[in-house]
Every structure is written in structure tokens, then in C-alpha cells.
Coordinates of C-alpha atoms in Angstrom, one line a residue:
M19 CA 9.2 -18.4 18.2
K20 CA 7.0 -15.3 18.8
I21 CA 9.8 -12.9 18.3
I22 CA 11.2 -14.6 15.1
N23 CA 7.7 -14.5 13.8
L24 CA 7.2 -10.7 14.5
F25 CA 10.5 -9.9 12.8
I26 CA 9.5 -11.7 9.7
L27 CA 6.6 -9.6 9.9
S28 CA 8.4 -6.6 10.3
I29 CA 11.0 -7.5 7.4
F30 CA 7.7 -7.4 5.2
F31 CA 6.3 -4.2 6.3
I32 CA 9.5 -1.9 6.0
W33 CA 10.0 -3.3 2.4
S34 CA 6.6 -2.5 1.6
I35 CA 7.2 0.7 3.0
R36 CA 10.0 1.6 1.1
T37 CA 9.2 0.4 -2.1
N38 CA 5.9 1.5 -3.5
A39 CA 3.9 3.1 -0.6
Q40 CA 0.9 1.3 -0.9
K41 CA 0.2 2.4 -4.2
Q42 CA -0.8 -0.2 -6.6
G43 CA 2.1 -1.6 -9.1
Y44 CA -0.2 -2.0 -11.9
S45 CA 1.8 -2.1 -15.6
Q46 CA -1.3 -1.0 -17.0
F47 CA -1.2 2.2 -15.3
N48 CA -3.0 4.1 -17.5
N49 CA -5.9 1.8 -17.5
S50 CA -6.6 2.7 -13.7
P51 CA -6.8 6.3 -13.8
L52 CA -8.2 6.9 -10.2
N53 CA -5.4 4.8 -8.6
L54 CA -3.1 7.1 -11.1
N55 CA -4.1 10.5 -10.1
P56 CA -7.5 11.8 -8.8
S57 CA -7.8 14.8 -11.1
L58 CA -8.8 11.9 -13.9
T59 CA -11.8 11.5 -11.9
G60 CA -14.6 11.7 -14.8
V61 CA -12.2 12.6 -17.4
T62 CA -14.0 10.5 -20.0
E63 CA -15.8 11.3 -23.0
A64 CA -18.7 8.6 -21.6
N65 CA -21.5 9.4 -19.1
W66 CA -20.1 6.9 -16.4
R67 CA -17.3 4.4 -17.1
I68 CA -16.8 1.1 -14.3
I69 CA -13.2 -0.4 -14.5
S70 CA -11.6 -3.5 -13.1
N71 CA -7.8 -4.5 -12.8
F72 CA -6.5 -7.5 -11.9
R73 CA -2.8 -8.7 -11.6
S74 CA -1.2 -12.1 -10.6
Q75 CA 2.9 -12.3 -9.9
N76 CA 5.0 -14.7 -8.4
Y77 CA 3.2 -18.1 -9.4
F78 CA 6.5 -19.3 -10.7
Y79 CA 7.5 -19.4 -7.3
G80 CA 4.6 -20.9 -5.1
E81 CA 1.4 -19.2 -4.1
S82 CA 0.4 -16.0 -6.3
L83 CA 0.3 -12.7 -4.9
N84 CA -2.9 -10.9 -6.4
T85 CA -4.1 -7.3 -6.5
I86 CA -7.5 -6.4 -7.7
S87 CA -9.2 -3.2 -8.1
F88 CA -12.7 -2.0 -9.1
S89 CA -13.7 1.7 -9.9
F90 CA -16.5 3.5 -10.8
D91 CA -16.6 7.4 -12.2
K92 CA -18.6 9.6 -14.1
N93 CA -19.0 13.5 -14.6
M94 CA -21.5 16.1 -14.3
S95 CA -21.8 19.2 -16.5
T96 CA -22.2 22.6 -14.2
E97 CA -22.0 26.4 -15.3
Y98 CA -18.6 26.7 -15.2
G99 CA -17.5 23.3 -16.6
K100 CA -17.7 19.7 -15.3
L101 CA -17.6 17.9 -11.9
G102 CA -16.1 14.4 -11.8
I103 CA -17.0 11.6 -9.0
G104 CA -15.9 8.3 -8.3
L105 CA -15.3 5.4 -6.1
L106 CA -12.4 3.0 -6.1
F107 CA -11.7 -0.2 -4.3
N108 CA -8.2 -2.2 -4.0
H109 CA -7.2 -5.4 -2.5
D110 CA -3.7 -5.8 -2.5
S111 CA -1.6 -9.2 -1.5
S112 CA 1.3 -8.3 -3.8
L113 CA 3.5 -8.2 -0.3
G114 CA 2.3 -11.2 0.9
N115 CA -1.1 -13.3 1.1
G116 CA -0.2 -13.3 4.8
I117 CA -0.3 -9.4 4.9
P118 CA -3.0 -8.0 2.6
T119 CA -4.0 -4.4 2.4
T120 CA -7.4 -2.9 1.7
Q121 CA -8.3 0.3 0.4
F122 CA -11.6 2.3 -0.4
Y123 CA -11.4 5.9 -1.6
I124 CA -13.7 8.7 -2.9
S125 CA -12.9 10.5 -5.5
G126 CA -13.8 14.2 -6.8
S127 CA -12.6 16.5 -9.6
G128 CA -13.3 20.0 -11.2
I129 CA -12.7 20.0 -15.2
V130 CA -12.4 23.5 -16.6
R131 CA -12.2 24.1 -20.5
L132 CA -9.2 26.8 -20.6
S133 CA -10.0 27.1 -24.9
K134 CA -11.3 25.4 -27.3
K135 CA -9.1 22.5 -27.6
I136 CA -7.5 22.1 -24.0
Y137 CA -8.7 21.2 -20.7
I138 CA -7.3 21.2 -17.0
A139 CA -8.7 19.2 -14.2
S140 CA -7.9 19.0 -10.3
G141 CA -8.9 16.3 -8.0
I142 CA -8.9 15.1 -4.4
Q143 CA -9.2 11.5 -3.2
L144 CA -10.3 11.0 0.6
G145 CA -9.6 7.2 1.6
Y146 CA -9.1 4.5 4.1
V147 CA -6.6 2.1 4.2
N148 CA -6.3 -1.4 6.3
R149 CA -3.7 -3.6 6.6
T150 CA -4.0 -6.9 8.6
S151 CA -1.9 -10.3 8.7
S152 CA -3.6 -13.6 8.1
L153 CA -2.4 -16.9 9.9
Q154 CA -4.2 -18.5 7.4
H155 CA -1.5 -17.9 4.7
M156 CA 1.3 -18.4 6.9
S157 CA 3.3 -21.3 8.1
F158 CA 5.4 -21.9 11.1
P159 CA 8.6 -24.5 11.8
E160 CA 6.5 -26.5 14.1
Q161 CA 4.2 -27.0 11.2
Y162 CA 6.6 -28.9 9.2
D163 CA 5.3 -32.4 7.9
R164 CA 8.2 -34.9 7.9
N165 CA 5.9 -37.3 6.3
I166 CA 5.0 -35.0 2.9
G167 CA 8.3 -32.8 3.3
D168 CA 6.6 -29.7 3.4
F169 CA 4.7 -27.3 5.4
N170 CA 1.1 -28.1 6.7
T171 CA -0.8 -25.4 7.7
T172 CA -3.6 -27.7 9.2
L173 CA -1.6 -28.9 12.2
P174 CA -1.2 -26.8 15.2
N175 CA 1.2 -23.6 15.2
N176 CA 1.7 -23.6 18.9
E177 CA 1.7 -19.6 18.6
N178 CA -0.4 -17.5 21.0
F179 CA 0.0 -13.9 19.4
N180 CA -2.7 -11.5 18.2
I181 CA -3.6 -10.7 14.7
E182 CA -2.1 -7.5 14.0
S183 CA -3.7 -4.7 12.0
S184 CA -3.5 -1.3 11.3
D185 CA -6.1 1.4 9.8
Y186 CA -5.8 5.2 8.8
V187 CA -6.9 7.7 6.6
D188 CA -5.5 8.6 3.6
V189 CA -5.4 11.8 1.4
N190 CA -4.3 12.0 -2.1
I191 CA -4.5 14.9 -5.0
G192 CA -3.5 16.1 -8.3
T193 CA -3.7 17.8 -11.6
S194 CA -3.8 17.4 -15.1
M195 CA -4.2 19.1 -18.5
W196 CA -5.3 17.5 -21.8
S197 CA -5.7 18.3 -25.6
V198 CA -8.2 16.8 -28.1
Q199 CA -7.8 17.6 -31.7
D200 CA -8.4 16.0 -34.7
N201 CA -5.0 14.1 -35.3
I202 CA -3.5 14.4 -32.1
E203 CA -4.0 14.3 -28.6
Y204 CA -1.8 14.2 -25.3
L205 CA -2.3 14.3 -21.4
F206 CA 0.1 15.2 -18.7
G207 CA -0.3 14.7 -14.7
M208 CA 1.0 15.3 -11.6
S209 CA -0.3 13.6 -8.4
F210 CA 1.0 13.7 -4.7
H211 CA -0.1 10.7 -2.7
H212 CA -0.3 10.2 1.4
L213 CA -0.7 13.9 1.5
N214 CA -1.2 13.8 4.8
N215 CA 1.8 11.7 5.8
P216 CA -0.1 8.9 7.9
K217 CA 1.1 6.8 10.4
D218 CA 0.6 2.8 9.7
Y219 CA 0.7 1.2 13.2
F220 CA 1.5 -2.0 11.7
L221 CA 3.5 -3.9 14.1
E222 CA 5.1 -0.8 14.7
E223 CA 4.6 3.4 14.2
N224 CA 6.2 4.2 10.6
K225 CA 5.3 7.3 8.4
I226 CA 4.0 6.2 4.7
G227 CA 5.8 9.5 3.2
I228 CA 4.5 11.3 0.4
G229 CA 4.8 10.1 -2.8
I230 CA 4.9 12.2 -6.1
N231 CA 3.7 10.8 -9.6
F232 CA 4.3 12.5 -13.3
H233 CA 2.7 10.5 -15.9
G234 CA 2.3 11.5 -19.6
S235 CA 0.6 10.0 -23.0
F236 CA 0.3 11.2 -26.5
S237 CA -1.5 9.9 -29.1
H238 CA -1.4 10.6 -32.7
K239 CA -3.2 9.2 -35.7
L240 CA -0.9 7.8 -38.6
N241 CA -4.3 8.0 -40.7
S242 CA -8.3 7.5 -40.6
K243 CA -8.1 4.5 -38.5
T244 CA -4.3 3.6 -37.4
F245 CA -3.0 5.3 -33.9
I246 CA 0.4 5.5 -32.0
K247 CA 0.5 6.2 -28.3
P248 CA 3.6 6.7 -26.5
L249 CA 3.2 7.0 -22.7
F250 CA 5.5 7.4 -19.6
L251 CA 5.3 7.0 -15.7
L252 CA 7.7 8.5 -13.2
G253 CA 7.2 8.0 -9.6
H254 CA 9.1 8.7 -6.2
N255 CA 9.0 7.8 -3.0
K256 CA 11.5 8.0 -0.4
K257 CA 14.4 7.7 -2.0
V258 CA 12.8 5.2 -4.5
L259 CA 12.6 6.2 -7.9
E260 CA 10.4 4.2 -10.6
Y261 CA 9.6 4.6 -14.2
L262 CA 7.7 3.3 -17.0
L263 CA 7.7 4.1 -20.5
G264 CA 6.9 2.6 -23.9
S265 CA 4.4 2.8 -26.6
S266 CA 1.4 1.3 -28.4
I267 CA 0.2 1.1 -32.1
G268 CA -3.2 0.4 -32.8
I269 CA -6.3 0.6 -35.2
L270 CA -9.5 2.4 -34.2
D271 CA -12.5 2.3 -36.3
K272 CA -15.5 4.3 -34.8
S273 CA -17.9 3.2 -37.9
A274 CA -17.8 -0.5 -36.9
S275 CA -21.3 -2.2 -35.7
N276 CA -22.2 -3.1 -32.4
L277 CA -21.1 -6.4 -31.5
M278 CA -18.3 -6.0 -34.0
L279 CA -14.5 -5.7 -33.1
N280 CA -13.6 -1.7 -33.3
Q281 CA -10.2 -1.7 -31.6
I282 CA -7.1 -3.4 -31.7
S283 CA -3.8 -2.7 -30.6
I284 CA -0.3 -4.0 -29.2
G285 CA 2.5 -2.0 -27.3
G286 CA 5.7 -2.8 -25.8
Y287 CA 7.3 -1.0 -21.8
L288 CA 10.0 -1.3 -20.0
R289 CA 9.8 -0.8 -16.2
A290 CA 12.6 0.5 -14.2
G291 CA 13.7 1.2 -10.5
N292 CA 16.6 3.2 -9.4
N293 CA 18.5 2.7 -12.5
H294 CA 17.8 -1.1 -13.1
F295 CA 15.8 -2.4 -15.5
E296 CA 13.0 -4.9 -13.6
S297 CA 10.9 -6.2 -16.6
A298 CA 9.7 -5.5 -20.4
I299 CA 6.0 -5.5 -20.7
I300 CA 3.8 -6.8 -23.6
V301 CA 0.3 -5.5 -23.7
L302 CA -2.9 -6.4 -26.4
G303 CA -5.9 -4.3 -26.5
L304 CA -9.2 -5.2 -28.0
G305 CA -12.6 -3.1 -28.1
V306 CA -15.9 -4.6 -28.8
N307 CA -18.6 -1.9 -28.7
N308 CA -18.4 -0.3 -25.3
W309 CA -16.0 -2.4 -23.9
K310 CA -12.1 -2.5 -23.9
T311 CA -10.3 -5.2 -22.5
Y312 CA -6.5 -5.4 -22.2
I313 CA -4.3 -7.9 -21.2
S314 CA -0.5 -7.9 -20.7
T315 CA 2.5 -10.1 -19.4
D316 CA 5.9 -8.8 -17.6
L317 CA 9.0 -10.6 -18.6
D318 CA 11.6 -10.7 -16.1
I319 CA 14.9 -8.7 -17.2
S320 CA 16.7 -8.0 -14.0
G321 CA 18.8 -10.8 -14.3
L322 CA 17.4 -12.4 -11.0
K323 CA 15.7 -15.1 -13.0
T324 CA 16.4 -19.3 -12.6
K325 CA 14.7 -19.8 -15.9
N326 CA 15.8 -19.0 -19.5
F327 CA 12.4 -17.0 -20.3
Y328 CA 9.2 -16.7 -18.4
S329 CA 6.6 -14.6 -17.1
N330 CA 6.5 -12.6 -13.9
A331 CA 3.1 -11.2 -13.5
L332 CA 0.1 -11.2 -15.4
E333 CA -2.6 -8.4 -15.6
I334 CA -6.1 -8.1 -17.1
S335 CA -8.1 -4.7 -17.4
F336 CA -11.5 -4.8 -18.3
I337 CA -13.2 -1.1 -19.0
Y338 CA -17.2 -0.6 -19.8
Y339 CA -18.3 3.2 -21.3
R340 CA -21.7 4.3 -21.1
P341 CA -22.6 6.6 -23.9
Y342 CA -24.5 9.7 -23.1
A343 CA -28.0 9.1 -24.4
I344 CA -28.9 10.2 -27.8
L345 CA -32.0 12.2 -27.5
K346 CA -34.5 11.3 -30.0
K347 CA -36.3 14.2 -32.4
L348 CA -39.3 15.3 -31.1
S349 CA -42.5 15.4 -33.1
L350 CA -44.8 17.9 -32.6
P351 CA -48.1 17.3 -34.5
C352 CA -48.9 20.0 -37.4
I353 CA -52.6 21.8 -37.4
R354 CA -54.1 21.2 -40.8
Y355 CA -56.4 23.7 -41.8

């Protein structure tokens, strides 16, 4: 049985290497900038920001597979431009709750103003990655309980093998360029992930392979409050090509008072891989004061479904922007004669 169980774990591992090379597969990729491109570290109009992302999938077939991310980044002014610094944490169980992956990254970027309205940034990300296996979320033939007609993980599994794990250092780099104008804003970027081509020793030695991402967004104000924002993502790793594209439309009212709704948007996107459509995505965004919340659902259009209509993933993003402090006017006493 040990050989069979190791074989099953090996299948999971090989599949994970060939699909997304351990990058987080968020549909709201633009709401997880430190996962998308290290050069976006500190690229914000705020002093600093905190972002949390949560994705749950597979809940129609059994135990949900969850991905969680937390990031913090800020920028600092220098003589030559700005520096961005950031921290990123990921915990990913999308390959199975029995083989979770945990990642810690430190990000840094340099931001330079090329002209009055055009900026460019380059960034690097250094990380530690751990993958392990957990018997708690696995079942074995010896644990099948005929009394309940299902597997009972509280029963002994009669297996005797060590928990496999793997640790390695990961290096990502990226560059981006954007323009901020009165009615038009755009951003384009390119990032290289696993640049050091690390080896994952989970069960056996495997090279992760270098992954490349191209991404972009274009925001256009239709009037003083209404905007439209198309975006795209193109990713490639080990003969796997994935792309996501679509657009959102919304209303932004910067004059709204505190604790009032100042932004609302709705968007639709398509995700595909290797020329096969995978899912249609609907995203709803809300903004209140310095907070933004986005919720999206993935609707399966791959044809591999057993129900007429259902969602195969739910995703939520929370973003908090800390604005720059506004200095009050300094009043100097006037000497009266």
C-alpha cells in the first residue's frame, strides 16, 4: 500500500508542476499585485496598503480547496524616485488539502518618473516555499467503514511512511510601466517567476521551471464619475499557456463623504488554458472610504460539468489604503505693536 499511496501523491505533484508552477490562480489577479508582479510593490497612490485574498473551489465535489494570501506594501520617496517594500504570505491547498504549500516573500521595487505622466518600475522578490503532506486530509483503503458506506479517517490506516516535505528558495523579478492622465490610465507589466529555477524535492527531484506573465489594464473615464476598465493576463510555464481577459464598468465618486459608498463596479472575464475555455467570471466591486471589497464567482464552461449551471469557485478580496497624512497649516503668532 505504501507504493500505491506514494504513486497517488506523485500524480498530484506532477500535475501541480505542469499546471501553474505554484503561482496562485486568482481570477482577481489584479487585486493581488505582489503575486502578479514584484515591480507593483508600493505602486499605489496611498502611503501603504493591506490586501487579503481568499479563493475556495471544488466545494460541489467534496472538501473545499482554499487559497489564502495576505500582503502589505508601501512606498518611500527618495532623491531619485520612490522605493517600494512589501511582504507576502500565501497558503495554497488548491492541489489538495493533503499537500498544502506555504510561501513567504519579501518584495522590493524602484519607481522612476520618466515624464510628467509616465512611470516605470522594476522589482525583485525573494521567498521561502514549503510543501508538505498531511495524513489528516487523506484516506486509505483500510479506513473504509462499511457501516457508514464511506471512509472514516479516525480508523487506523496501517501505513508506516514518513511525511514528505520540501523547502526551497524562490526568486521572482518584474517590470511595469504606467501612465496617469486626466481621463485615461494604463498599466502594462511583465514578470518572471522562479527565475532561479529551483528544485522541488517533494517525493522526487523536480525543477519548477521559469514562468512568464504578461499583464495589462486600461482605464477610461466615460464621464466625471463613470469608468470602464479592460484588463488581461497571459501566463506561460512548461508548455502550459493560460490567459484571462475581460472588462469592468463602474462608478467612482471621490467627493463622497466618509462611511458612504464611493465606488461600485461589475465586470465579466473569461479564463482559458491551451486554447480551451475554462470558466466565465463575474466580479462585483464595492468601495467605502479607504476600503475596497471585490467578490467574484467562476462559472464552469469547460464542458466537464455534471450540472446544468453551477459555480466552481468563489473569490473575495479586501483592500485597505492608508492615505498620506494631510499636514495642517501651521499658524505662527504675529507680534503686535
